[in-house]
CSV table of C-alpha atoms and ligand atoms in Angstrom, one decimal:
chain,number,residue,atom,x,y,z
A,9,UNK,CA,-100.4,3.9,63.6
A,10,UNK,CA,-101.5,1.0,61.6
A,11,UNK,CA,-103.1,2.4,58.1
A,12,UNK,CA,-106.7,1.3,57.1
A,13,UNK,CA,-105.3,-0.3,53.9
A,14,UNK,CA,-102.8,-2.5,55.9
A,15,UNK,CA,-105.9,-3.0,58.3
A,16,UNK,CA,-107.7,-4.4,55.5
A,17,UNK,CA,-104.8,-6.6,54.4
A,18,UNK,CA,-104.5,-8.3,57.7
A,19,UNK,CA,-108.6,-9.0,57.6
A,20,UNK,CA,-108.1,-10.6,54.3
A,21,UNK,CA,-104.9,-12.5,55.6
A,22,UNK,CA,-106.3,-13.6,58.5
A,23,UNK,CA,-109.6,-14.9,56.5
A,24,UNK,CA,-108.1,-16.7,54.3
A,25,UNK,CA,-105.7,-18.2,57.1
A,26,UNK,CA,-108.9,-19.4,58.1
A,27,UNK,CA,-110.2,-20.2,55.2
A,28,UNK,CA,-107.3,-23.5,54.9
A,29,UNK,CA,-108.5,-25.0,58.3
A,30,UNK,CA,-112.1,-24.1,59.0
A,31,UNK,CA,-114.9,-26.3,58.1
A,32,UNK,CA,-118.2,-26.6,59.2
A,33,UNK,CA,-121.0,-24.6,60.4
A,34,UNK,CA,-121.5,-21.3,62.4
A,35,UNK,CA,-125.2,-20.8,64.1
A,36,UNK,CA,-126.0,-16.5,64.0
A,37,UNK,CA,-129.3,-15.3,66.6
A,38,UNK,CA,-129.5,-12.3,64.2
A,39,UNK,CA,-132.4,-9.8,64.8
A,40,UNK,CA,-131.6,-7.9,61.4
A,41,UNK,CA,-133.4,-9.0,58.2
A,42,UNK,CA,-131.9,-6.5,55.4
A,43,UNK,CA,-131.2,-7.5,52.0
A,44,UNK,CA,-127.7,-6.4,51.9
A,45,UNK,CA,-126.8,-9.2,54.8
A,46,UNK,CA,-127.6,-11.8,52.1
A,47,UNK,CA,-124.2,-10.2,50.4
A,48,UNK,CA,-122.7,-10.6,53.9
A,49,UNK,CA,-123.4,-14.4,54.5
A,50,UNK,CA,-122.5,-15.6,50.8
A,51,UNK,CA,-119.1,-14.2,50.9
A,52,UNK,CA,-118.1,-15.0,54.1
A,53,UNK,CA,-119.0,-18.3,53.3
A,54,UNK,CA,-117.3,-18.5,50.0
A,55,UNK,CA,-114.2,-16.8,51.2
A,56,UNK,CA,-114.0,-19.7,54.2
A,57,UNK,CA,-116.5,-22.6,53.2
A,58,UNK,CA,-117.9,-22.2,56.6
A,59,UNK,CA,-121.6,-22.5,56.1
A,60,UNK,CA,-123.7,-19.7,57.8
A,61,UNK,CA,-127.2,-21.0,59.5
A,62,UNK,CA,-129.5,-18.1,60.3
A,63,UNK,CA,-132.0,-18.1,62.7
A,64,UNK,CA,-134.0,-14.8,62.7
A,65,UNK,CA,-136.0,-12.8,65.4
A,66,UNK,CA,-136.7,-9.8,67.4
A,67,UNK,CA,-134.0,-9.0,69.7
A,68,UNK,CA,-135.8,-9.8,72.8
A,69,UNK,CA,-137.4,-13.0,71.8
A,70,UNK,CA,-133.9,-14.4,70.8
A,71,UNK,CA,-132.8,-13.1,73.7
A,72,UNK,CA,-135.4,-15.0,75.7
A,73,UNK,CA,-134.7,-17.8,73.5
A,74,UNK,CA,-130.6,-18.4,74.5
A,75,UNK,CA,-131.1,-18.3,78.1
A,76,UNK,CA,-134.0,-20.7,77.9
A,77,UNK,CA,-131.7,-22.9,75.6
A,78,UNK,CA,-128.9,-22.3,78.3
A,79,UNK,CA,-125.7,-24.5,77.9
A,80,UNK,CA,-127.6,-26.2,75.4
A,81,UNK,CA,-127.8,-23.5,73.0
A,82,UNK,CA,-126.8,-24.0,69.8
A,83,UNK,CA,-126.3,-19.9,69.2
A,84,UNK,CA,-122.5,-19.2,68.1
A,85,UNK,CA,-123.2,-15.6,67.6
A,86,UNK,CA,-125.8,-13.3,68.5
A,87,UNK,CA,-126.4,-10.1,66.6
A,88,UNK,CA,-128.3,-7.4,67.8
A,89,UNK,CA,-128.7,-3.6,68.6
A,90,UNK,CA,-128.3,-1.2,71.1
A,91,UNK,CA,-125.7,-0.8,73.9
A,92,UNK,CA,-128.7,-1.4,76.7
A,93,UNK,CA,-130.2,-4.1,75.0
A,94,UNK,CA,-126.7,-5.9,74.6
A,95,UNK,CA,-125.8,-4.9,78.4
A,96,UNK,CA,-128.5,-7.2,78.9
A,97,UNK,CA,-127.6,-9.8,77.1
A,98,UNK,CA,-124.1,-9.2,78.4
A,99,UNK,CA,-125.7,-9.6,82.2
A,100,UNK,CA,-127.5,-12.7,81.5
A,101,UNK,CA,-124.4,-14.6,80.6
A,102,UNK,CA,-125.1,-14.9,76.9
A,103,UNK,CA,-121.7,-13.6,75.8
A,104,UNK,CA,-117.6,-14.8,76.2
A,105,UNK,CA,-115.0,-13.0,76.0
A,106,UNK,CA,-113.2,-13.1,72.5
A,107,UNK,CA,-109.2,-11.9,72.2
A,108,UNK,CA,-108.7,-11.0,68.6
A,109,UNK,CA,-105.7,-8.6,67.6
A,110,UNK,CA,-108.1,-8.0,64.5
A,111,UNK,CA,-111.4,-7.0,66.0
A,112,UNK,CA,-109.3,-4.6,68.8
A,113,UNK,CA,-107.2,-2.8,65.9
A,114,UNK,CA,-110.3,-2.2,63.6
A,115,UNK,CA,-113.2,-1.5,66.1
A,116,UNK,CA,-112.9,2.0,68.1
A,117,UNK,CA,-112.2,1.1,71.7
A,118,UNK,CA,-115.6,3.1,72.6
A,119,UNK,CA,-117.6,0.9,70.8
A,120,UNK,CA,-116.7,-2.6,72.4
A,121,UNK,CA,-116.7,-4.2,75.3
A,122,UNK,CA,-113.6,-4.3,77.5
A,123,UNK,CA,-113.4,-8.1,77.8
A,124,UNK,CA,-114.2,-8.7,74.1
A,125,UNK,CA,-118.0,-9.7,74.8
A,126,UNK,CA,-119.2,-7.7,72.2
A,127,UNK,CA,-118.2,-5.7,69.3
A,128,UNK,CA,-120.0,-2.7,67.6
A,129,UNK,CA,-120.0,-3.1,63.8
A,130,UNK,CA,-121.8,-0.5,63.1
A,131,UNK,CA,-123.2,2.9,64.7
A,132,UNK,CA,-125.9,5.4,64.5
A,133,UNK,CA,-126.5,8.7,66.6
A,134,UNK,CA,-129.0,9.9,68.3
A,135,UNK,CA,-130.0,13.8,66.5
A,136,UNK,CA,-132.4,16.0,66.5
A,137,UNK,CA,-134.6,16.8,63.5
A,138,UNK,CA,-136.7,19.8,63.3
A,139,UNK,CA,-139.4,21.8,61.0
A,140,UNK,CA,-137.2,24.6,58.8
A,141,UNK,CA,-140.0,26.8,58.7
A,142,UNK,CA,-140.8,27.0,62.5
A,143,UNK,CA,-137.6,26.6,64.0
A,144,UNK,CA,-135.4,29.3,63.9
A,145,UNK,CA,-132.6,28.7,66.5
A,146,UNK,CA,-133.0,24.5,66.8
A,147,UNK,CA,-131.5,23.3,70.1
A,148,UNK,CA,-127.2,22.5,69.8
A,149,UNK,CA,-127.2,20.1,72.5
A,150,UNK,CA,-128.7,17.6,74.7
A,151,UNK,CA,-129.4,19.8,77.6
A,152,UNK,CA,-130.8,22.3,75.5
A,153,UNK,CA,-133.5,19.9,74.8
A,154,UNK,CA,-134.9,20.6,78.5
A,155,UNK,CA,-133.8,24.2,78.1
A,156,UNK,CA,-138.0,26.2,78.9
A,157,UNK,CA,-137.1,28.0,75.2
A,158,UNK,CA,-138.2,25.0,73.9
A,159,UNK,CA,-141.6,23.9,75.7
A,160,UNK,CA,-143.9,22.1,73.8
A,161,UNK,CA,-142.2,21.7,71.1
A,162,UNK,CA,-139.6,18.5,71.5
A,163,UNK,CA,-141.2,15.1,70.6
A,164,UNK,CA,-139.4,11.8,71.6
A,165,UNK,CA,-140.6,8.0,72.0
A,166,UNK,CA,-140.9,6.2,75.1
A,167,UNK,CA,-138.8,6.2,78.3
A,168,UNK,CA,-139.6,2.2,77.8
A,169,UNK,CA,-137.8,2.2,74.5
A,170,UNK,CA,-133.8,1.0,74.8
A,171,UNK,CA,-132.7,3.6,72.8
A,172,UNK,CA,-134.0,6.6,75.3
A,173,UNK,CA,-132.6,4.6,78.4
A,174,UNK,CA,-128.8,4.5,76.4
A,175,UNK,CA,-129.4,8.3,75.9
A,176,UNK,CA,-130.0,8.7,79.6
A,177,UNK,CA,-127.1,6.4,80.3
A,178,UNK,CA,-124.8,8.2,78.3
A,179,UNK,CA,-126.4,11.9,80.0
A,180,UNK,CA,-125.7,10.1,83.5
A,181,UNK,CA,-122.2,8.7,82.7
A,182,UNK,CA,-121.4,12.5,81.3
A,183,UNK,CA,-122.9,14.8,84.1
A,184,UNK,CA,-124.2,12.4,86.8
A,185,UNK,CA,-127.2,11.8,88.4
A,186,UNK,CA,-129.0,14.7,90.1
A,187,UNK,CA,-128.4,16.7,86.8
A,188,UNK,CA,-129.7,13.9,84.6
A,189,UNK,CA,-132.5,14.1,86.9
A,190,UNK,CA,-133.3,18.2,86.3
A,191,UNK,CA,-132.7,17.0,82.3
A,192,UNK,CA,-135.3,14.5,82.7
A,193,UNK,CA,-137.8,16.3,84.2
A,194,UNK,CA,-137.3,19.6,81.9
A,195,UNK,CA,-137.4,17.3,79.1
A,196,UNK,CA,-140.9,16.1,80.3
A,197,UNK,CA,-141.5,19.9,80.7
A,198,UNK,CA,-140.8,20.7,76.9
A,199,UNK,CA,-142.8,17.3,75.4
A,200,UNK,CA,-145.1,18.5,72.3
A,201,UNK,CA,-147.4,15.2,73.4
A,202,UNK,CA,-147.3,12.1,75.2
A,203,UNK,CA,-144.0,10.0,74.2
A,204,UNK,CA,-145.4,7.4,71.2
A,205,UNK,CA,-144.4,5.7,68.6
A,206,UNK,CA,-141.6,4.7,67.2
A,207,UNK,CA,-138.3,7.0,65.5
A,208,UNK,CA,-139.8,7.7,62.2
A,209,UNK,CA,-142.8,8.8,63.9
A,210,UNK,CA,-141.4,11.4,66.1
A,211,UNK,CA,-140.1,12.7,62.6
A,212,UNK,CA,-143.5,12.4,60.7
A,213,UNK,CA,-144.6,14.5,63.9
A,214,UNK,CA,-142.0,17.2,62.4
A,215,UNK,CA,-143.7,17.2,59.1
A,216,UNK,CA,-147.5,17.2,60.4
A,217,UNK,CA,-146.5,20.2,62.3
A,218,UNK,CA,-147.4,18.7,66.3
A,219,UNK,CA,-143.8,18.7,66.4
A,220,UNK,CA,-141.3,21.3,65.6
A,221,UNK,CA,-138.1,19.1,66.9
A,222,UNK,CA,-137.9,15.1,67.0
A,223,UNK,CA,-135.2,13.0,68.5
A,224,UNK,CA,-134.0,9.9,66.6
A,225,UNK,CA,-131.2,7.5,65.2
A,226,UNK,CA,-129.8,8.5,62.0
A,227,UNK,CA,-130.7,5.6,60.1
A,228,UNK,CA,-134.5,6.8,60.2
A,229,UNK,CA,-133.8,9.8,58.5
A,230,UNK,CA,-131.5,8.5,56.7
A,231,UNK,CA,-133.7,5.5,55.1
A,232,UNK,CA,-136.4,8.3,54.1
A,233,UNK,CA,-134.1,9.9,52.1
A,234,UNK,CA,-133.1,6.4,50.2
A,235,UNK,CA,-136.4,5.2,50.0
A,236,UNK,CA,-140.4,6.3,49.9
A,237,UNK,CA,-141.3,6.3,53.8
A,238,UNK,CA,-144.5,7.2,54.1
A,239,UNK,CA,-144.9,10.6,56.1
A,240,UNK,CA,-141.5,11.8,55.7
A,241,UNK,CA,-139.8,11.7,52.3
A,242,UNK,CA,-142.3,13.9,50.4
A,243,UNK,CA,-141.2,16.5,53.3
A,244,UNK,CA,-137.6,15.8,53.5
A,245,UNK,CA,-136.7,19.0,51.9
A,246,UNK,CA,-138.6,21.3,54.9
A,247,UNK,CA,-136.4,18.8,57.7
A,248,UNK,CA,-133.1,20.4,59.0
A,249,UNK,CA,-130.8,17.9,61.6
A,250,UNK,CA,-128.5,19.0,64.1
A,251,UNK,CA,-125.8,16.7,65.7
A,252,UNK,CA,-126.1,17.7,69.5
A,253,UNK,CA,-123.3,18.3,71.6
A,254,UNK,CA,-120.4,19.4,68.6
A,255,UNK,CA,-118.8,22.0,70.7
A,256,UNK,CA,-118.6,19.7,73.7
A,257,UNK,CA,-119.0,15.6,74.2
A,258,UNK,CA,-119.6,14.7,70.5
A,259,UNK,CA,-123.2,13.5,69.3
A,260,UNK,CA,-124.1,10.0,71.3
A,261,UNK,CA,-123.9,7.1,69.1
A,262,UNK,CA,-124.9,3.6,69.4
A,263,UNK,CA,-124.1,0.4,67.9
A,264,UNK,CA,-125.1,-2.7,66.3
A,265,UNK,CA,-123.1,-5.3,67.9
A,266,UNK,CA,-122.1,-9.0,67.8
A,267,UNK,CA,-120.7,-10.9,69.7
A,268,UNK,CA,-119.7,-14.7,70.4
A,269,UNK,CA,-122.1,-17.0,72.2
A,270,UNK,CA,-121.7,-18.1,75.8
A,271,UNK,CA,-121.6,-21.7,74.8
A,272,UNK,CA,-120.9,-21.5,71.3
A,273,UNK,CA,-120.7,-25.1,69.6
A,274,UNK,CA,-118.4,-23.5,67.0
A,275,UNK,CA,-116.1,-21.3,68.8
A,276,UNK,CA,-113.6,-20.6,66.5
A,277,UNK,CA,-115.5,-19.9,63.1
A,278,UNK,CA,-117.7,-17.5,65.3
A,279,UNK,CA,-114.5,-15.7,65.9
A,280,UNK,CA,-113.6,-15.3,61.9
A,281,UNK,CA,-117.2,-14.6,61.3
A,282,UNK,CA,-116.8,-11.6,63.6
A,283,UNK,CA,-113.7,-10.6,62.1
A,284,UNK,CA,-115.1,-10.9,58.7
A,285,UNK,CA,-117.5,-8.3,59.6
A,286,UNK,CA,-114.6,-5.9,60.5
A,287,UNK,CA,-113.3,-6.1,57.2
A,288,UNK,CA,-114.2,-2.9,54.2
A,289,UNK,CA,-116.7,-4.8,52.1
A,290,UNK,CA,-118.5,-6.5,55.2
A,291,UNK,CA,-118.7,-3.3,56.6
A,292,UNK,CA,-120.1,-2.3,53.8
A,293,UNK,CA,-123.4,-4.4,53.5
A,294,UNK,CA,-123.4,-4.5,56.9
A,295,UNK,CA,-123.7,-0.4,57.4
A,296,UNK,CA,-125.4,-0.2,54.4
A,297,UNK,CA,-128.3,-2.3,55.3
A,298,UNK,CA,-130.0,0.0,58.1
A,299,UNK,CA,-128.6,3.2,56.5
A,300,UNK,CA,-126.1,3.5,59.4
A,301,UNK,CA,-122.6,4.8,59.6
A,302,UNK,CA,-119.8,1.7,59.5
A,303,UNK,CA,-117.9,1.5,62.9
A,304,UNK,CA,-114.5,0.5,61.3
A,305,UNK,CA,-113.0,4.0,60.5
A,306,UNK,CA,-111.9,4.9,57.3
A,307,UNK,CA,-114.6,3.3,55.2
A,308,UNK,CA,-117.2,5.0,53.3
A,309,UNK,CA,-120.5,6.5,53.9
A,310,UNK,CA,-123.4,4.8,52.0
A,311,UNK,CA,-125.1,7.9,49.5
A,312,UNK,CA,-128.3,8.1,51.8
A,313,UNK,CA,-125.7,8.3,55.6
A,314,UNK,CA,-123.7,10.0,53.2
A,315,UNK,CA,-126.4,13.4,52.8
A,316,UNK,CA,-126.8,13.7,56.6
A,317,UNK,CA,-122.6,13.9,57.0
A,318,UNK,CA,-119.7,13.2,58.8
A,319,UNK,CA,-119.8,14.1,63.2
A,320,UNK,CA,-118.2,14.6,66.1
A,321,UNK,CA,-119.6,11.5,68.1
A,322,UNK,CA,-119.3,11.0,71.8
A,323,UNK,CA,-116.2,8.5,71.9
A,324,UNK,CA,-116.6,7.8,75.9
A,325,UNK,CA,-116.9,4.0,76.7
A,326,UNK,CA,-120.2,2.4,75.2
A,327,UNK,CA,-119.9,-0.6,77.5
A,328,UNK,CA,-119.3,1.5,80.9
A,329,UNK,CA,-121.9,3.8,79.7
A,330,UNK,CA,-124.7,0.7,79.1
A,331,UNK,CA,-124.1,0.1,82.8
A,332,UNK,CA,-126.6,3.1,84.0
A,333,UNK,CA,-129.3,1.7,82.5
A,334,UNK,CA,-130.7,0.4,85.4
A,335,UNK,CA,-130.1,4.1,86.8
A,336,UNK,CA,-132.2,5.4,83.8
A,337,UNK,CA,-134.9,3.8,83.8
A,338,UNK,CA,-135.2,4.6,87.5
A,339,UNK,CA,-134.7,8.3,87.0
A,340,UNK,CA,-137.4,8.1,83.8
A,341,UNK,CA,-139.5,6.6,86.4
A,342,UNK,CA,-139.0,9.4,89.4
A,343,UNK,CA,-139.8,12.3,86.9
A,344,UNK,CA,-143.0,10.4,85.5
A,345,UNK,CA,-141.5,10.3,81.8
A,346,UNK,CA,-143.3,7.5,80.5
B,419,FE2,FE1,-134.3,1.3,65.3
């Protein structure tokens, strides 16, 4: 058992091993935009003189954008979010496979690929939030969600949305098929409304009272809590949270990931940029910057990730279970959950 301490040691080491021999540039696709990446950029790149070009966009679009830049490309690293959403990526060909001792002692196994095509760096979970005042008994688990107790009074976004098709995944990968089906369409059954809008709106629905219990990341929550979100923080006080599945599988989680570019120009300072973000502090900013909880274990909670609490989280394969998305989105589909 290596301890987090010596973990830390050998990121620092094997920085500033890099730091004697690297020059030059490293090109990051990044759909984040926080402030607290500005932290992450400047010390990586005084720590390794390595100069960081950003170019910023949503997910998708740079998505688009590397496989209509093809070989070409001049990506080294793409950073984006959500197990599906990377699986996608991961299919197109956007990704190699990295081999780093560093990355595969600090980053759980569940939240990385197999071959080293991406890495989680940081994670949220997928909870329920409900109304204190109307909800006596709040569901404990996912299946409970589609449990008839609860009709009309569950509010989620769309079936469209990556982050309800790596919930199905992870239901499918965990019980199978048919019964991910039943879920699905019991699910449907207890909806308060039409699936709509966003995370933070499913929780706004909590407070205006068309919902009694949303489902959504963390980091919403979490953010409302840090800062004045409109809808939510005046209310935060009347908003209890429940992560699902405790007893059993552990709450799902999933991650913000990076990995290295298919046809990365700069190959190697991708790979210390990667294993920078492994490291305490980078995990730090990095967590810190969408209220989310780090991925390297043993490093501290933010104050605002730090009121909602430590969990249980669901620790099977992210990777194996992004491969049912395809299979969720299908089984959305069959039970008309839009
Ligand atoms: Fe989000």
């Amino acid at each position: 058992m290596i301890t987090s301490s010596r973990l830390f040691v050998a990121a620092t080491i094997s920085l500033f091993a890099g730091s004697a021999l690297a020059e030059g540039v490293v090109n990051i696709y990044s759909s984040r935009h926080y402030d607290t990446d500005e932290r992450l950029y400047s010390e990586f790149e005084d720590a390794t003189g390595i100069r960081v070009n950003r170019i910023e966009g949503k997910a998708d679009e740079l998505i688009a954008r590397m496989i209509a830049e093809g070989p070409n490309s001049p990506a080294d690293i793409l950073l984006t979010v959500d197990a599906s959403r990377t699986w996608r990526a991961d299919q197109e060909g956007l990704y190699q496979p990295v081999d780093s001792e560093l990355l595969r002692e600090r980053v759980p196994e569940y939240l990385r690929h197999e071959a080293g095509h991406w890495f989680g760096f940081s994670q949220r979970a997928r909870i329920f939030f409900y109304a204190k005042d109307r909800v006596e008994t709040p569901p404990k688990t996912y299946a409970e969600l589609a449990d008839p107790a609860f009709q009309g009074q569950i509010c989620m976004r769309s079936a469209t949305n990556v982050y309800s098709q790596t919930l199905m995944s992870s239901i499918i990968a965990h019980q199978g098929e048919e019964a991910a089906r039943t879920w699905a369409a019991g699910l449907k059954d207890n909806l308060a409304r039409d699936p709509q809008g966003g995370d933070t709106d499913q929780i706004r629905g909590v407070v205006s009272g068309e919902c009694d219990v949303a489902v959504s990341n963390t980091y919403y929550f979490a953010r409302a809590l840090r800062k004045d979100v409109d809808g939510v923080s005046a209310q935060v006080e009347n908003i209890g949270w429940v992560f699902p599945n405790q007893s059993t599988t552990g709450a799902h989680v999933n991650v913000s990931t990076g990995g290295v570019a298919a046809h990365a120009p700069n190959r190697e300072n991708a790979i210390l940029f990667l294993e920078y973000l492994a490291s305490d502090s980078a995990q730090r900013y990095f967590s810190e910057g969408n209220d989310e909880y780090p991925a390297v274990p043993g490093v501290g909670l933010s104050p605002s990730v730090a009121a909602l609490g430590y969990f249980r989280s669901d620790t099977m394969d992210l990777g194996l279970i992004a491969e049912n998305t395809p299979t969720a989105q299908a089984i959305y589909n069959a039970v008309g959950f839009e």
